[in-house]
CSV table of N, CA and C in Angstrom, one decimal:
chain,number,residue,atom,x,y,z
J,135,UNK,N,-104.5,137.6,35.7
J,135,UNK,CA,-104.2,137.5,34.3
J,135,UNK,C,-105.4,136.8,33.6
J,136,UNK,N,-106.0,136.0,34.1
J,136,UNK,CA,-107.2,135.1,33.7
J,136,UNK,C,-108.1,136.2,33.4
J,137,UNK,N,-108.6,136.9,34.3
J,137,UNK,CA,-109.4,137.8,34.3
J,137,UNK,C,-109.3,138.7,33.0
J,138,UNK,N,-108.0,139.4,32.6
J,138,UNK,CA,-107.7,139.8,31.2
J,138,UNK,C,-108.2,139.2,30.1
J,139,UNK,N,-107.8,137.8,30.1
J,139,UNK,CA,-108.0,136.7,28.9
J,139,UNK,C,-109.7,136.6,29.0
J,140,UNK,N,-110.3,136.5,30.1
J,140,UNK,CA,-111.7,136.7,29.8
J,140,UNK,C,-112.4,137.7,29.2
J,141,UNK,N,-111.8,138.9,29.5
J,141,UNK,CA,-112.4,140.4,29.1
J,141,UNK,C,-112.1,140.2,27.4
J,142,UNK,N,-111.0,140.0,27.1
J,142,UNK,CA,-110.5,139.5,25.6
J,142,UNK,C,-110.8,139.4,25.3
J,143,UNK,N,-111.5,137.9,25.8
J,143,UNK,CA,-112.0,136.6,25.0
J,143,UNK,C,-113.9,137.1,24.3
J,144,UNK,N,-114.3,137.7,25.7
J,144,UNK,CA,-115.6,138.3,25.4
J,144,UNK,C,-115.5,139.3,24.9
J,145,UNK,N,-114.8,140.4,24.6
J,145,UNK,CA,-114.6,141.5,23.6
J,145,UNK,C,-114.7,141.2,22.3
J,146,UNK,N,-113.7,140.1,22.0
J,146,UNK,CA,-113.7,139.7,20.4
J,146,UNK,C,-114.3,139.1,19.9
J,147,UNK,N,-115.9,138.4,21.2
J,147,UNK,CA,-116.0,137.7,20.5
J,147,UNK,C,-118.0,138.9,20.4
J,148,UNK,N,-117.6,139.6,20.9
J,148,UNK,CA,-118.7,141.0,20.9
J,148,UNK,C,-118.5,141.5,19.6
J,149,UNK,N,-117.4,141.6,19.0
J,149,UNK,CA,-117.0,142.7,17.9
J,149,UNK,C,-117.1,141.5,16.6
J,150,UNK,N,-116.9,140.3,17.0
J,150,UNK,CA,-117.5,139.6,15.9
J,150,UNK,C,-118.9,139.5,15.8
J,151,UNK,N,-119.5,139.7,16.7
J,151,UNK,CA,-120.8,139.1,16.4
J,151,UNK,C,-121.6,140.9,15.7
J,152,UNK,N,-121.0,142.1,16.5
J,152,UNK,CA,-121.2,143.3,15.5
J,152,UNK,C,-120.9,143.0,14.5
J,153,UNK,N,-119.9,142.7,14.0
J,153,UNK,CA,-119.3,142.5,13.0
J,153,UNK,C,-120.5,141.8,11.6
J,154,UNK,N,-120.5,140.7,12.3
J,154,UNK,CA,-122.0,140.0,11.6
J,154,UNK,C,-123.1,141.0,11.3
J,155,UNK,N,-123.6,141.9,12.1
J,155,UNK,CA,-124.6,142.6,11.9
J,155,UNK,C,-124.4,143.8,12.0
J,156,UNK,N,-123.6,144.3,11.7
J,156,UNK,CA,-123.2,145.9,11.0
J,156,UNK,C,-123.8,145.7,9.7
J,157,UNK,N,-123.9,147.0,9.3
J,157,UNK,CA,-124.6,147.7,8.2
J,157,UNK,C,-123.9,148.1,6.8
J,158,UNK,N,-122.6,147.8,7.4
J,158,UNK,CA,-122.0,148.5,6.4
J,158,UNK,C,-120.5,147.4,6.0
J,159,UNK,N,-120.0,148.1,5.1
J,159,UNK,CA,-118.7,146.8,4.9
J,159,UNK,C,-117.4,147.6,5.9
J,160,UNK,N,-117.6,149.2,5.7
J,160,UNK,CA,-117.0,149.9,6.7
J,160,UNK,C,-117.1,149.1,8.0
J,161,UNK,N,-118.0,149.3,8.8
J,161,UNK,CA,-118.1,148.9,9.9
J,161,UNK,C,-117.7,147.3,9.6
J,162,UNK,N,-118.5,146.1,9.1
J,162,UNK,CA,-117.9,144.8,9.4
J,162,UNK,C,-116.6,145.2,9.7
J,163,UNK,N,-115.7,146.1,8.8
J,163,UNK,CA,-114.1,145.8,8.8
J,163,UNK,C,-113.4,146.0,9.8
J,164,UNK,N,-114.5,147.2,10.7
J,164,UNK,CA,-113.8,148.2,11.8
J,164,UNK,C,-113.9,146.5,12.7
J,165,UNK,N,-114.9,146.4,13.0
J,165,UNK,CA,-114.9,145.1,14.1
J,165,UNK,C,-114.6,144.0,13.9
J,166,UNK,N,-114.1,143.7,12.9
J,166,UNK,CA,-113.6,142.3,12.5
J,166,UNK,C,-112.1,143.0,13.1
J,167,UNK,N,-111.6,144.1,12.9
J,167,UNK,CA,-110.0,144.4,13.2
J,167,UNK,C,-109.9,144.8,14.4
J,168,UNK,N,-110.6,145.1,15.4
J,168,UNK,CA,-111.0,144.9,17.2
J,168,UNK,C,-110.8,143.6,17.4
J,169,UNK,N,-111.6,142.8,16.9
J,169,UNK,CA,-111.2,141.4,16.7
J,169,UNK,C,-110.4,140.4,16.9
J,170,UNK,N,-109.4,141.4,16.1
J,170,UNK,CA,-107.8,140.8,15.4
J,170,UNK,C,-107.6,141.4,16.5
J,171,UNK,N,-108.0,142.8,17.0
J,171,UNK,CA,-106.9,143.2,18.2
J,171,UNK,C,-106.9,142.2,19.0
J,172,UNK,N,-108.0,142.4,19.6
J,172,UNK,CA,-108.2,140.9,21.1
J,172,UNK,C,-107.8,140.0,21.0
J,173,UNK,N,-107.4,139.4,19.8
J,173,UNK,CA,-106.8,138.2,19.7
J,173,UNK,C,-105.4,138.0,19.7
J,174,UNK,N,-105.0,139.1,19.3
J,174,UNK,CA,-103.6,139.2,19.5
J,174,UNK,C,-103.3,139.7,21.1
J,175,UNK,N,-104.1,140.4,22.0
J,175,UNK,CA,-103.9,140.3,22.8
J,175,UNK,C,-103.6,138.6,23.9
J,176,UNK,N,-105.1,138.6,23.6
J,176,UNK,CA,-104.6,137.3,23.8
J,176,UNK,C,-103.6,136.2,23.9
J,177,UNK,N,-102.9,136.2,22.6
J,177,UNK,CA,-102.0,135.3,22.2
J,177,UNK,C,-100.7,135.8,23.2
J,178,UNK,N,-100.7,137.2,22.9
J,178,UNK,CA,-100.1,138.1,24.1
J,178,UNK,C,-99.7,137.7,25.4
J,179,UNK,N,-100.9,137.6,25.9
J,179,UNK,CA,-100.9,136.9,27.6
J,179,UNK,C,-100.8,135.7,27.7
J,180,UNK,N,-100.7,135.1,26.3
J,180,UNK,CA,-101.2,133.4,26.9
J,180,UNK,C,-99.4,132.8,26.7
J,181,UNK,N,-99.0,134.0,25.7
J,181,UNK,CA,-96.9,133.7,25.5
J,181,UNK,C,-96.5,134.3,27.2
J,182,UNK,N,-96.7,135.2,27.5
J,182,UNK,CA,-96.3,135.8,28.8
J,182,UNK,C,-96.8,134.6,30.0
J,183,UNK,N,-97.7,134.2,30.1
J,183,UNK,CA,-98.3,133.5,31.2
J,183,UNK,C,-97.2,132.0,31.0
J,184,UNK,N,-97.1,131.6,29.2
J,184,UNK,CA,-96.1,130.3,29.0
J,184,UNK,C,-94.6,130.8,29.4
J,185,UNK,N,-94.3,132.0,29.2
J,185,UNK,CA,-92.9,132.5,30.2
J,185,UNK,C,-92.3,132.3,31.5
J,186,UNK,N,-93.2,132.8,31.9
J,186,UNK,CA,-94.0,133.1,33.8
J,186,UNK,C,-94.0,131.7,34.5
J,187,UNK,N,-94.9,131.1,33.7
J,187,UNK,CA,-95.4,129.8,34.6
J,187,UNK,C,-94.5,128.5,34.4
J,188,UNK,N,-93.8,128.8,33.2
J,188,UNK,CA,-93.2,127.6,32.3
J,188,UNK,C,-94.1,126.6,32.3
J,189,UNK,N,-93.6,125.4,32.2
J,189,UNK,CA,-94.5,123.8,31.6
J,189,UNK,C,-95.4,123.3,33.1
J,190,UNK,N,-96.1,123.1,32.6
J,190,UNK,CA,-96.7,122.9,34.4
J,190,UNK,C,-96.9,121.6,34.5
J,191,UNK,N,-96.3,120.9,33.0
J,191,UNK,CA,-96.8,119.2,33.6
J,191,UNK,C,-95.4,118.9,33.9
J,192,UNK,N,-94.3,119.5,34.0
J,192,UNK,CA,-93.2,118.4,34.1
J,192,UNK,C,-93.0,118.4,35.5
């Protein structure tokens, strides 16, 4: 699962940095909203992994 959140983590943060240097406002929007995807994935795995794992300090 870590391995996922990595791929994510560097996806979104690839489509932001297009995002920054796209040409167009079209494009900024397309990759700012890739962006939003991977992030929601993320948030995704990181509720499922707090499901799974429950509280790990108690």
């Amino acid at each position: 699962m870590d391995d996922d959140l990595e791929f994510y983590a560097k996806r979104a943060g690839e489509e932001l940095r297009a995002a920054a240097d796209a040409p167009s406002v079209e494009a900024r929007q397309r990759h700012r909203l890739l962006a939003q995807h991977y992030a929601m994935l993320i948030e995704q795995a990181a509720a499922r992994d707090g499901e799974v794992g429950g509280n790990s300090s108690s």
